Amino acid sequence: DSGVTQTPKHLITATGQRVTLRCSPRSGDLSVYWYQQSLDQGLQFLIQYYNGEERAKGNILERFSAQQFPDLHSELNLSSLELGDSALYFCASSVETGPGNTIYFGEGSWLTVV
Amino acid sequence: DAKTTQPTSMDCAEGRAANLPCNHSTISGNEYVYWYRQIHSQGPQYIIHGLKNNETNEMASLIITEDRKSSTLILPHATLRDTAVYYCIVRVGNNDMRFGAGTRLTVKP
């Protein structure tokens, strides 16, 4: 158990809908990261937050957005969902953002768009 | 970030040491080498990381060459539960962790 908690574990929704994935980082961790893993793309970095502020952006679509709240939990919002958005979404956290700070991953949220 | 090159797949006999190589010939002086693994569709699991020196923890050992252009992850006594995809990642600055395709390690009885 990494200490990173993600909810829901599984989610099935229809195309065009909007969903919110939630992440609670490890206790004391200030930085949160979101990743997407689909069968044909591998693990793709989406976005990073540090202490409430966006720090880095990866291959995140404009239909997707995220935020980190004052209590440090984070939410990833996915809207106008398409079949291709079906994937595993991982949240990860680290204490700080320096390269020597290990990133720990949650168990992921399975999203199926039908 | 420096790119890494790993073999696509490897086999290892149960109980033997698994040695997973990684090439990172363009690594810079302040870049760390990290190893993660992913079992089925579980979340990536941190294994070990290092900058210049060799490192060992309860899971594995990391051997980094003197010129830092390559490294080897060693699982001293592989078990069937070590079957997974192993990722070697070079990380710099405040960046996130960028994953490549990794090495699919299969431990066989």
Short mmCIF file of C-alpha atoms in Angstrom, two decimals, chain A residues 33 35 37 42-45 48 55-59 88 90 94 96-108 110, chain B residues 30-32 34 36 38-49 87 89 91-101:
data_model
loop_
_atom_site.label_atom_id
_atom_site.label_comp_id
_atom_site.label_asym_id
_atom_site.label_seq_id
_atom_site.Cartn_x
_atom_site.Cartn_y
_atom_site.Cartn_z
CA TYR A 33 0.63 13.90 -10.39
CA TYR A 35 -1.17 9.77 -15.36
CA GLN A 37 -2.56 4.43 -19.08
CA GLY A 42 1.49 3.15 -22.04
CA LEU A 43 1.81 5.45 -19.05
CA GLN A 44 1.32 9.06 -20.09
CA PHE A 45 1.92 12.00 -17.79
CA GLN A 48 1.32 17.93 -11.84
CA ARG A 55 3.60 22.86 -11.91
CA ALA A 56 3.83 20.89 -15.13
CA LYS A 57 1.61 19.84 -17.98
CA GLY A 58 1.96 16.80 -20.15
CA ASN A 59 -0.32 15.32 -22.76
CA LEU A 88 -6.57 3.53 -16.19
CA PHE A 90 -3.26 6.94 -11.86
CA SER A 94 5.65 13.07 -3.55
CA GLU A 96 8.48 17.79 -2.74
CA THR A 97 9.25 18.24 -6.40
CA GLY A 98 12.99 17.77 -6.48
CA PRO A 99 14.43 14.88 -8.50
CA GLY A 100 15.49 12.99 -5.40
CA ASN A 101 11.92 12.86 -4.10
CA THR A 102 10.30 9.54 -4.83
CA ILE A 103 6.88 9.53 -6.48
CA TYR A 104 4.41 6.98 -5.11
CA PHE A 105 1.46 5.78 -7.15
CA GLY A 106 -2.07 4.86 -6.22
CA GLU A 107 -3.85 1.80 -7.53
CA GLY A 108 -5.70 3.71 -10.20
CA TRP A 110 -10.52 2.26 -14.22
CA ASN B 30 22.09 16.05 -11.81
CA GLU B 31 19.74 13.39 -13.17
CA TYR B 32 18.60 10.52 -10.98
CA TYR B 34 14.70 5.51 -10.89
CA TYR B 36 9.62 1.16 -10.93
CA GLN B 38 4.08 -2.58 -12.69
CA ILE B 39 2.38 -5.88 -12.03
CA HIS B 40 -0.59 -6.45 -14.33
CA SER B 41 -2.61 -3.22 -14.16
CA GLN B 42 -1.68 -2.27 -10.63
CA GLY B 43 -0.15 1.09 -9.84
CA PRO B 44 3.55 1.41 -10.62
CA GLN B 45 5.57 0.35 -7.59
CA TYR B 46 8.72 2.22 -6.60
CA ILE B 47 11.76 -0.04 -6.33
CA ILE B 48 14.90 2.02 -5.95
CA HIS B 49 16.72 5.11 -7.19
CA TYR B 87 10.69 0.74 -15.94
CA ILE B 89 13.53 6.33 -15.72
CA ARG B 91 14.59 12.22 -13.82
CA VAL B 92 15.85 15.76 -13.57
CA GLY B 93 14.80 18.89 -11.79
CA ASN B 94 11.22 19.30 -10.69
CA ASN B 95 9.92 17.15 -13.46
CA ASP B 96 7.42 14.37 -13.22
CA MET B 97 8.33 10.78 -13.99
CA ARG B 98 8.20 9.97 -17.72
CA PHE B 99 7.75 6.28 -18.47
CA GLY B 100 8.98 4.39 -21.50
CA ALA B 101 7.97 0.92 -22.60
#
